[in-house]
Every structure is written in C-alpha cells, then in structure tokens.
mmCIF file of C-alpha atoms and ligand atoms in Angstrom:
data_model
loop_
_atom_site.group_PDB
_atom_site.id
_atom_site.type_symbol
_atom_site.label_atom_id
_atom_site.label_comp_id
_atom_site.label_asym_id
_atom_site.label_seq_id
_atom_site.Cartn_x
_atom_site.Cartn_y
_atom_site.Cartn_z
ATOM 1 C CA UNK A 1 36.323 -18.209 -87.449
ATOM 2 C CA UNK A 2 35.207 -18.713 -91.029
ATOM 3 C CA UNK A 3 33.226 -15.915 -92.574
ATOM 4 C CA UNK A 4 29.982 -16.576 -94.389
ATOM 5 C CA UNK A 5 31.678 -15.829 -97.735
ATOM 6 C CA UNK A 6 34.593 -18.197 -97.079
ATOM 7 C CA UNK A 7 32.136 -20.959 -96.169
ATOM 8 C CA UNK A 8 30.302 -20.251 -99.395
ATOM 9 C CA UNK A 9 33.552 -20.577 -101.329
ATOM 10 C CA UNK A 10 34.391 -23.868 -99.601
ATOM 11 C CA UNK A 11 30.911 -25.202 -100.324
ATOM 12 C CA UNK A 12 31.208 -24.151 -103.954
ATOM 13 C CA UNK A 13 34.582 -25.836 -104.290
ATOM 14 C CA UNK A 14 33.271 -29.027 -102.712
ATOM 15 C CA UNK A 15 30.324 -28.960 -105.053
ATOM 16 C CA UNK A 16 32.603 -28.496 -108.028
ATOM 17 C CA UNK A 17 34.812 -31.355 -106.862
ATOM 18 C CA UNK A 18 31.779 -33.621 -106.573
ATOM 19 C CA UNK A 19 30.716 -32.620 -110.038
ATOM 20 C CA UNK A 20 34.029 -33.578 -111.609
ATOM 21 C CA UNK A 21 34.717 -36.562 -109.350
ATOM 22 C CA UNK A 22 31.596 -38.598 -108.539
ATOM 23 C CA UNK A 23 32.086 -41.434 -106.095
ATOM 24 C CA UNK A 24 33.247 -44.713 -107.528
ATOM 25 C CA UNK A 25 29.962 -46.340 -106.540
ATOM 26 C CA UNK A 26 28.009 -43.633 -108.329
ATOM 27 C CA UNK A 27 30.237 -43.692 -111.361
ATOM 28 C CA UNK A 28 30.203 -47.435 -111.744
ATOM 29 C CA UNK A 29 26.916 -48.678 -113.075
ATOM 30 C CA UNK A 30 26.729 -45.640 -115.299
ATOM 31 C CA UNK A 31 28.689 -47.436 -117.987
ATOM 32 C CA UNK A 32 25.566 -48.179 -119.915
ATOM 33 C CA UNK A 33 23.204 -45.555 -118.699
ATOM 34 C CA UNK A 34 25.019 -42.768 -120.497
ATOM 35 C CA UNK A 35 24.666 -44.604 -123.783
ATOM 36 C CA UNK A 36 21.122 -45.844 -123.427
ATOM 37 C CA UNK A 37 19.675 -42.609 -122.128
ATOM 38 C CA UNK A 38 18.425 -41.805 -125.612
ATOM 39 C CA UNK A 39 16.210 -44.902 -125.574
ATOM 40 C CA UNK A 40 17.869 -46.981 -128.260
ATOM 41 C CA UNK A 41 19.727 -50.127 -127.289
ATOM 42 C CA UNK A 42 23.465 -49.867 -127.176
ATOM 43 C CA UNK A 43 25.280 -51.554 -130.068
ATOM 44 C CA UNK A 44 28.302 -53.636 -129.077
ATOM 45 C CA UNK A 45 30.651 -55.100 -131.685
ATOM 46 C CA UNK A 46 31.006 -58.789 -130.844
ATOM 47 C CA UNK A 47 34.681 -59.830 -130.920
ATOM 48 C CA UNK A 48 35.076 -56.492 -132.715
ATOM 49 C CA UNK A 49 33.270 -55.989 -135.990
ATOM 50 C CA UNK A 50 33.761 -59.689 -136.598
ATOM 51 C CA UNK A 51 31.540 -59.973 -139.661
ATOM 52 C CA UNK A 52 34.072 -57.829 -141.497
ATOM 53 C CA UNK A 53 37.467 -58.559 -139.956
ATOM 54 C CA UNK A 54 38.984 -61.528 -138.132
ATOM 55 C CA UNK A 55 37.428 -61.795 -134.682
ATOM 56 C CA UNK A 56 39.267 -60.536 -131.614
ATOM 57 C CA UNK A 57 42.068 -58.936 -133.659
ATOM 58 C CA UNK A 58 43.099 -55.307 -133.654
ATOM 59 C CA UNK A 59 41.727 -55.130 -137.192
ATOM 60 C CA UNK A 60 38.272 -56.004 -135.841
ATOM 61 C CA UNK A 61 38.560 -53.244 -133.234
ATOM 62 C CA UNK A 62 39.571 -50.736 -135.893
ATOM 63 C CA UNK A 63 36.805 -51.895 -138.228
ATOM 64 C CA UNK A 64 34.248 -51.238 -135.494
ATOM 65 C CA UNK A 65 35.772 -47.808 -134.996
ATOM 66 C CA UNK A 66 35.597 -47.096 -138.733
ATOM 67 C CA UNK A 67 31.898 -47.979 -138.594
ATOM 68 C CA UNK A 68 31.410 -45.504 -135.766
ATOM 69 C CA UNK A 69 30.838 -48.153 -133.096
ATOM 70 C CA UNK A 70 31.962 -47.194 -129.592
ATOM 71 C CA UNK A 71 31.684 -50.510 -127.787
ATOM 72 C CA UNK A 72 33.663 -53.652 -128.579
ATOM 73 C CA UNK A 73 33.435 -57.038 -126.899
ATOM 74 C CA UNK A 74 36.347 -59.469 -126.570
ATOM 75 C CA UNK A 75 37.407 -62.758 -124.972
ATOM 76 C CA UNK A 76 40.404 -63.024 -122.668
ATOM 77 C CA UNK A 77 42.432 -66.156 -121.907
ATOM 78 C CA UNK A 78 45.939 -66.899 -120.578
ATOM 79 C CA UNK A 79 49.077 -68.409 -122.115
ATOM 80 C CA UNK A 80 51.339 -71.028 -120.539
ATOM 81 C CA UNK A 81 53.697 -68.312 -119.309
ATOM 82 C CA UNK A 82 50.961 -66.103 -117.890
ATOM 83 C CA UNK A 83 50.335 -63.555 -120.649
ATOM 84 C CA UNK A 84 46.739 -62.535 -121.242
ATOM 85 C CA UNK A 85 45.646 -62.871 -124.862
ATOM 86 C CA UNK A 86 42.466 -62.055 -126.736
ATOM 87 C CA UNK A 87 40.976 -65.137 -128.382
ATOM 88 C CA UNK A 88 37.627 -66.909 -128.185
ATOM 89 C CA UNK A 89 38.222 -70.655 -128.487
ATOM 90 C CA UNK A 90 40.304 -72.487 -125.900
ATOM 91 C CA UNK A 91 42.340 -73.935 -128.766
ATOM 92 C CA UNK A 92 44.242 -72.113 -131.491
ATOM 93 C CA UNK A 93 42.978 -74.321 -134.313
ATOM 94 C CA UNK A 94 40.043 -72.417 -135.777
ATOM 95 C CA UNK A 95 41.383 -68.875 -135.836
ATOM 96 C CA UNK A 96 45.142 -69.335 -136.331
ATOM 97 C CA UNK A 97 47.597 -71.440 -138.332
ATOM 98 C CA UNK A 98 48.861 -73.215 -135.207
ATOM 99 C CA UNK A 99 48.352 -76.678 -136.725
ATOM 100 C CA UNK A 100 50.707 -75.804 -139.575
ATOM 101 C CA UNK A 101 53.301 -73.979 -137.479
ATOM 102 C CA UNK A 102 53.292 -76.454 -134.583
ATOM 103 C CA UNK A 103 52.152 -79.765 -136.154
ATOM 104 C CA UNK A 104 53.134 -81.882 -133.154
ATOM 105 C CA UNK A 105 51.362 -79.808 -130.501
ATOM 106 C CA UNK A 106 47.804 -81.182 -130.676
ATOM 107 C CA UNK A 107 45.257 -80.287 -129.354
ATOM 108 C CA UNK A 108 46.694 -76.729 -129.632
ATOM 109 C CA UNK A 109 45.267 -75.424 -126.370
ATOM 110 C CA UNK A 110 45.876 -71.733 -125.737
ATOM 111 C CA UNK A 111 47.078 -72.560 -122.224
ATOM 112 C CA UNK A 112 49.789 -74.894 -123.566
ATOM 113 C CA UNK A 113 51.531 -72.237 -125.676
ATOM 114 C CA UNK A 114 53.787 -69.397 -124.615
ATOM 115 C CA UNK A 115 53.054 -65.827 -125.569
ATOM 116 C CA UNK A 116 56.080 -65.841 -127.885
ATOM 117 C CA UNK A 117 54.752 -68.919 -129.687
ATOM 118 C CA UNK A 118 51.291 -67.430 -130.097
ATOM 119 C CA UNK A 119 52.798 -64.171 -131.344
ATOM 120 C CA UNK A 120 54.200 -66.104 -134.326
ATOM 121 C CA UNK A 121 50.766 -67.271 -135.469
ATOM 122 C CA UNK A 122 48.688 -65.833 -138.271
ATOM 123 C CA UNK A 123 45.251 -64.998 -136.884
ATOM 124 C CA UNK A 124 43.927 -63.417 -140.073
ATOM 125 C CA UNK A 125 44.345 -65.756 -143.055
ATOM 126 C CA UNK A 126 41.543 -68.102 -141.954
ATOM 127 C CA UNK A 127 39.159 -65.170 -142.458
ATOM 128 C CA UNK A 128 40.565 -64.018 -145.805
ATOM 129 C CA UNK A 129 43.916 -63.546 -147.486
ATOM 130 C CA UNK A 130 43.761 -59.781 -147.139
ATOM 131 C CA UNK A 131 43.953 -60.278 -143.380
ATOM 132 C CA UNK A 132 47.133 -62.379 -143.483
ATOM 133 C CA UNK A 133 49.534 -61.358 -140.767
ATOM 134 C CA UNK A 134 46.968 -60.310 -138.202
ATOM 135 C CA UNK A 135 48.047 -61.510 -134.750
ATOM 136 C CA UNK A 136 46.403 -62.783 -131.599
ATOM 137 C CA UNK A 137 46.713 -59.608 -129.521
ATOM 138 C CA UNK A 138 47.826 -59.504 -125.939
ATOM 139 C CA UNK A 139 45.258 -57.860 -123.687
ATOM 140 C CA UNK A 140 47.690 -54.972 -123.124
ATOM 141 C CA UNK A 141 48.074 -54.313 -126.824
ATOM 142 C CA UNK A 142 44.341 -54.675 -127.358
ATOM 143 C CA UNK A 143 43.563 -52.127 -124.627
ATOM 144 C CA UNK A 144 45.916 -49.645 -126.269
ATOM 145 C CA UNK A 145 44.045 -49.916 -129.563
ATOM 146 C CA UNK A 146 40.666 -49.500 -127.901
ATOM 147 C CA UNK A 147 42.070 -46.522 -126.018
ATOM 148 C CA UNK A 148 43.602 -44.961 -129.119
ATOM 149 C CA UNK A 149 40.241 -45.230 -130.852
ATOM 150 C CA UNK A 150 38.423 -43.716 -127.863
ATOM 151 C CA UNK A 151 36.279 -46.841 -127.672
ATOM 152 C CA UNK A 152 34.761 -48.751 -124.747
ATOM 153 C CA UNK A 153 35.258 -52.371 -123.771
ATOM 154 C CA UNK A 154 32.978 -55.222 -122.760
ATOM 155 C CA UNK A 155 35.670 -57.642 -121.598
ATOM 156 C CA UNK A 156 34.723 -61.303 -121.282
ATOM 157 C CA UNK A 157 36.698 -63.584 -118.999
ATOM 158 C CA UNK A 158 36.540 -66.684 -121.170
ATOM 159 C CA UNK A 159 36.575 -70.163 -119.586
ATOM 160 C CA UNK A 160 38.050 -68.991 -116.254
ATOM 161 C CA UNK A 161 37.899 -72.552 -114.941
ATOM 162 C CA UNK A 162 40.920 -73.230 -117.185
ATOM 163 C CA UNK A 163 42.892 -70.330 -115.737
ATOM 164 C CA UNK A 164 42.808 -70.164 -111.934
ATOM 165 C CA UNK A 165 43.398 -66.623 -110.734
ATOM 166 C CA UNK A 166 42.852 -65.032 -114.141
ATOM 167 C CA UNK A 167 40.585 -62.390 -112.591
ATOM 168 C CA UNK A 168 43.537 -60.958 -110.650
ATOM 169 C CA UNK A 169 45.731 -61.104 -113.752
ATOM 170 C CA UNK A 170 43.126 -59.179 -115.742
ATOM 171 C CA UNK A 171 42.734 -56.550 -113.037
ATOM 172 C CA UNK A 172 46.508 -56.070 -112.929
ATOM 173 C CA UNK A 173 46.690 -55.494 -116.682
ATOM 174 C CA UNK A 174 43.690 -53.178 -116.630
ATOM 175 C CA UNK A 175 45.319 -51.142 -113.879
ATOM 176 C CA UNK A 176 48.721 -51.078 -115.587
ATOM 177 C CA UNK A 177 47.118 -49.826 -118.792
ATOM 178 C CA UNK A 178 45.180 -47.097 -117.011
ATOM 179 C CA UNK A 179 41.795 -48.753 -117.407
ATOM 180 C CA UNK A 180 40.883 -48.690 -113.721
ATOM 181 C CA UNK A 181 40.976 -44.944 -113.352
ATOM 182 C CA UNK A 182 37.781 -43.078 -112.736
ATOM 183 C CA UNK A 183 37.136 -42.078 -116.336
ATOM 184 C CA UNK A 184 37.375 -45.644 -117.615
ATOM 185 C CA UNK A 185 35.467 -47.272 -114.785
ATOM 186 C CA UNK A 186 32.746 -44.646 -114.965
ATOM 187 C CA UNK A 187 31.686 -45.421 -118.481
ATOM 188 C CA UNK A 188 34.153 -47.297 -120.639
ATOM 189 C CA UNK A 189 34.586 -50.718 -119.081
ATOM 190 C CA UNK A 190 32.375 -53.691 -118.258
ATOM 191 C CA UNK A 191 33.774 -57.084 -117.201
ATOM 192 C CA UNK A 192 31.527 -60.093 -117.878
ATOM 193 C CA UNK A 193 31.671 -63.884 -117.795
ATOM 194 C CA UNK A 194 29.537 -66.998 -118.070
ATOM 195 C CA UNK A 195 31.106 -67.990 -114.743
ATOM 196 C CA UNK A 196 29.231 -66.341 -111.871
ATOM 197 C CA UNK A 197 32.109 -66.962 -109.458
ATOM 198 C CA UNK A 198 34.440 -65.067 -111.744
ATOM 199 C CA UNK A 199 32.080 -62.093 -111.965
ATOM 200 C CA UNK A 200 31.673 -62.127 -108.193
ATOM 201 C CA UNK A 201 35.440 -62.190 -107.717
ATOM 202 C CA UNK A 202 35.899 -59.133 -109.928
ATOM 203 C CA UNK A 203 33.146 -57.317 -108.063
ATOM 204 C CA UNK A 204 34.625 -58.148 -104.663
ATOM 205 C CA UNK A 205 38.147 -57.143 -105.636
ATOM 206 C CA UNK A 206 37.233 -53.965 -107.501
ATOM 207 C CA UNK A 207 33.668 -53.000 -106.506
ATOM 208 C CA UNK A 208 33.768 -49.900 -108.680
ATOM 209 C CA UNK A 209 33.873 -51.960 -111.893
ATOM 210 C CA UNK A 210 30.629 -52.523 -113.781
ATOM 211 C CA UNK A 211 30.102 -56.268 -114.182
ATOM 212 C CA UNK A 212 27.955 -58.552 -116.308
ATOM 213 C CA UNK A 213 26.768 -62.145 -116.032
ATOM 214 C CA UNK A 214 26.355 -64.027 -119.295
ATOM 215 C CA UNK A 215 23.313 -66.259 -119.188
ATOM 216 C CA UNK A 216 19.667 -66.406 -118.249
ATOM 217 C CA UNK A 217 19.276 -67.132 -114.537
ATOM 218 C CA UNK A 218 15.895 -68.159 -113.180
ATOM 219 C CA UNK A 219 13.867 -65.071 -112.264
ATOM 220 C CA UNK A 220 13.782 -66.277 -108.657
ATOM 221 C CA UNK A 221 17.579 -66.241 -108.601
ATOM 222 C CA UNK A 222 18.031 -62.778 -110.079
ATOM 223 C CA UNK A 223 18.192 -61.040 -106.659
ATOM 224 C CA UNK A 224 21.231 -63.168 -105.791
ATOM 225 C CA UNK A 225 22.933 -62.088 -109.001
ATOM 226 C CA UNK A 226 22.062 -58.451 -108.357
ATOM 227 C CA UNK A 227 24.394 -58.539 -105.367
ATOM 228 C CA UNK A 228 27.448 -58.684 -107.629
ATOM 229 C CA UNK A 229 26.465 -57.988 -111.230
ATOM 230 C CA UNK A 230 25.115 -54.884 -112.933
ATOM 231 C CA UNK A 231 24.125 -56.647 -116.129
ATOM 232 C CA UNK A 232 22.311 -59.833 -117.068
ATOM 233 C CA UNK A 233 23.394 -60.680 -120.617
ATOM 234 C CA UNK A 234 21.388 -63.547 -122.160
ATOM 235 C CA UNK A 235 21.355 -65.268 -125.522
ATOM 236 C CA UNK A 236 18.706 -63.752 -127.792
ATOM 237 C CA UNK A 237 17.168 -67.235 -128.029
ATOM 238 C CA UNK A 238 16.215 -67.135 -124.351
ATOM 239 C CA UNK A 239 14.808 -63.605 -124.162
ATOM 240 C CA UNK A 240 11.343 -62.845 -122.853
ATOM 241 C CA UNK A 241 9.783 -59.535 -121.893
ATOM 242 C CA UNK A 242 9.002 -60.978 -118.460
ATOM 243 C CA UNK A 243 12.630 -61.901 -117.821
ATOM 244 C CA UNK A 244 13.920 -58.538 -119.001
ATOM 245 C CA UNK A 245 11.346 -56.711 -116.886
ATOM 246 C CA UNK A 246 12.291 -58.806 -113.851
ATOM 247 C CA UNK A 247 15.922 -57.777 -114.303
ATOM 248 C CA UNK A 248 14.979 -54.129 -114.731
ATOM 249 C CA UNK A 249 13.006 -54.180 -111.481
ATOM 250 C CA UNK A 250 16.126 -55.082 -109.508
ATOM 251 C CA UNK A 251 18.933 -52.782 -108.508
ATOM 252 C CA UNK A 252 22.484 -53.992 -108.952
ATOM 253 C CA UNK A 253 25.456 -53.498 -106.662
ATOM 254 C CA UNK A 254 25.686 -49.835 -107.604
ATOM 255 C CA UNK A 255 22.081 -49.047 -106.831
ATOM 256 C CA UNK A 256 20.939 -48.853 -110.438
ATOM 257 C CA UNK A 257 18.508 -51.110 -112.288
ATOM 258 C CA UNK A 258 20.095 -54.142 -113.860
ATOM 259 C CA UNK A 259 20.604 -53.799 -117.603
ATOM 260 C CA UNK A 260 20.235 -56.517 -120.239
ATOM 261 C CA UNK A 261 22.518 -56.925 -123.260
ATOM 262 C CA UNK A 262 21.663 -59.775 -125.567
ATOM 263 C CA UNK A 263 23.832 -61.745 -128.014
ATOM 264 C CA UNK A 264 24.383 -62.463 -130.872
ATOM 265 C CA UNK A 265 21.968 -60.626 -133.193
ATOM 266 C CA UNK A 266 23.241 -59.871 -136.684
ATOM 267 C CA UNK A 267 20.185 -59.063 -138.799
ATOM 268 C CA UNK A 268 17.855 -56.078 -138.915
ATOM 269 C CA UNK A 269 14.667 -57.983 -138.091
ATOM 270 C CA UNK A 270 16.322 -59.646 -135.120
ATOM 271 C CA UNK A 271 17.572 -56.302 -133.858
ATOM 272 C CA UNK A 272 14.093 -54.791 -134.006
ATOM 273 C CA UNK A 273 12.627 -57.848 -132.281
ATOM 274 C CA UNK A 274 14.972 -57.723 -129.293
ATOM 275 C CA UNK A 275 14.672 -53.939 -129.065
ATOM 276 C CA UNK A 276 10.917 -54.334 -128.819
ATOM 277 C CA UNK A 277 11.354 -56.942 -126.103
ATOM 278 C CA UNK A 278 13.127 -54.248 -124.098
ATOM 279 C CA UNK A 279 16.850 -54.982 -124.138
ATOM 280 C CA UNK A 280 19.369 -52.290 -123.251
ATOM 281 C CA UNK A 281 22.092 -53.481 -125.588
ATOM 282 C CA UNK A 282 22.700 -55.750 -128.575
ATOM 283 C CA UNK A 283 25.977 -57.615 -129.009
ATOM 284 C CA UNK A 284 26.486 -58.208 -132.716
ATOM 285 C CA UNK A 285 28.997 -59.264 -135.347
ATOM 286 C CA UNK A 286 27.419 -56.752 -137.765
ATOM 287 C CA UNK A 287 27.143 -53.574 -135.696
ATOM 288 C CA UNK A 288 26.377 -51.358 -138.679
ATOM 289 C CA UNK A 289 23.391 -53.504 -139.671
ATOM 290 C CA UNK A 290 22.003 -53.442 -136.146
ATOM 291 C CA UNK A 291 22.673 -49.737 -135.667
ATOM 292 C CA UNK A 292 20.932 -48.892 -138.928
ATOM 293 C CA UNK A 293 17.977 -51.132 -138.077
ATOM 294 C CA UNK A 294 17.487 -49.292 -134.801
ATOM 295 C CA UNK A 295 17.237 -45.995 -136.615
HETATM 296 O O1 G3P B 1 29.283 -61.249 -125.202
HETATM 297 C C1 G3P B 1 28.434 -62.303 -125.445
HETATM 298 C C2 G3P B 1 29.021 -63.432 -126.203
HETATM 299 O O2 G3P B 1 30.333 -63.136 -126.597
HETATM 300 C C3 G3P B 1 29.014 -64.689 -125.466
HETATM 301 O O3 G3P B 1 29.288 -65.805 -126.278
HETATM 302 O O4 G3P B 1 30.716 -67.581 -127.130
HETATM 303 O O5 G3P B 1 30.596 -65.447 -128.337
HETATM 304 O O6 G3P B 1 31.805 -65.581 -126.196
HETATM 305 P P1 G3P B 1 30.656 -66.103 -127.006
HETATM 306 CA CA1 CA B 2 32.541 -63.375 -125.920
#
C-alpha cells in the first residue's frame, strides 16, 4: 500500500513532468501566443530579411538574425528528383542565372530541374554583386541555418498543386532535421499555404503542428477553416477590423483563438495601421523598420 508521502512524491513528479512536457495539443497553437503575449504584433521576416539580402537564401536568414528578428518566412517547392528547395517563383528565371547556365531549358520551371542542377545556380547576383554565389538552399540546409541561429520558421508550401504529395515530403524533412520534436512544434514552427487542402493535409497527418491559411475567407466560412488551421493570414490590402475580430472569436484546432498575420507590410505607417486594426503578426521584407515602428 502506498503511503501518503509516497503518493505526494508521485503527484509531485507527475506535476513536474506535465510542467516540462505539455501535451502536443496544448503545446501546438502556442507558437504565436508566447511571442504576442506582450501585446505587440509579431514581426516575421518575409523570405528572410529580403529587403537587404536575396530572398529565400541563407544570407536572408542570417540578415534577419543580425537584425534581431526571430521569425523567418520561406517558400518550399520540389525539384525533378524530389529534393525540397527554398524558392518563391515556380520558375528559376527571376532569382537565379538559370537562363544563362541552361539556355535551352525554357521555361526554367523549378520542377524540371534536378537538385544538382539548381545547386549550380547563382541565386544572389540578381540582387547585387556582393551577393554573388548565394545558392538556392535545400529545405534541409535552410532548417539547419534557422536552427543554428535559434530562429523560428513560418514555412509556406508554395504551389502544392504542382507537387503532389509535397506535404508528406516536407513532414519527412522536418522530422529528419529534428523540427517535429516537442520544443520545435511548441513554439518554433508554423506551416502555411494558400491551398486549404494542403494545410488540412498537414493538420491531419501531424495534428500537433501549428498551421496557417493564407488568404481572406468569407467570415461565414471561418468556422470551417478553424477545424484545421490555427492562423488566418491575409494580405494587408484585405484587412478589416471586423474580419480580424471574427477570426479572434473562433478557436482553432488546438482550442486557442485563431491568430492573424498579415503580409506584406514594409513601411512604418503601414505597420502602425495594421497593428491598430488588431493583427497578431506582420510579415515584412523590412523587419527592422516594422519592429521599430511598433515601438
Ligand atoms: O507569408 C505570406 C506571403 O509570403 C504570401 O505571399 O507570394 O510572398 O509567398 P508570397
Ligand atoms: Ca511566401
């Protein structure tokens, strides 16, 4: 028979365990709460600090870190041979020298090139000569930089209709790189997309992950979204206080109010405007400008 004191010890140990290891459902959905608790919107570096370094490169991640910005956003797509790479456009033309290196490969779609071919490309010179030699990072390499900097990631599944099954590929890489453990899922990772089906797939396969839908659903449809997404992330051009308030009134899949992160706001006046409308986060190419504007 257990004595009163041994029961007390067991209870204390259980309590301690709960303190250090909250349930996945509790932990998920806290990704933003911890940062917005102080009342200021979160600042998220869009494609890294992309006003100052070539977008979606490791240099843009490091630039955000140098500016003291914790959160970076990126765009993930897939190569012909199944590697996940971080790049925004579905072609290589704008942000690499693919046209010069592979002149006969028009229209230079990301999905038509192997990872080895993309690794040869210069993803920095288009932005400025000092960035020559920057590469299109693989998602694995990108995660290691974010990790090394102690940063947090808003990962966008870009154009998933071009890459059937990419959600599973992304989850495999996240797991392999240690990004699906409790500490990451609890506050360092959000997966978002413009494609609701893609967000829903991520939620169904890994319910502990905080998810975001990019867009501005009708208010009447928000409850449907709240079944699988924790965030509603609209363009700043579509924001209204009524829409934000409607999102805040709903609880997401982890039992917490939906949060709203808007994009892309790069100037001080714009940052103040969307803060006053009530957003929880601002996705910006100029995170220092927005941070300073918020005081
Ligand atoms: O994270 C929001 C924003 O990145 C969505 O638009 O086109 O820049 O990926 P886009
Ligand atoms: Ca994006």
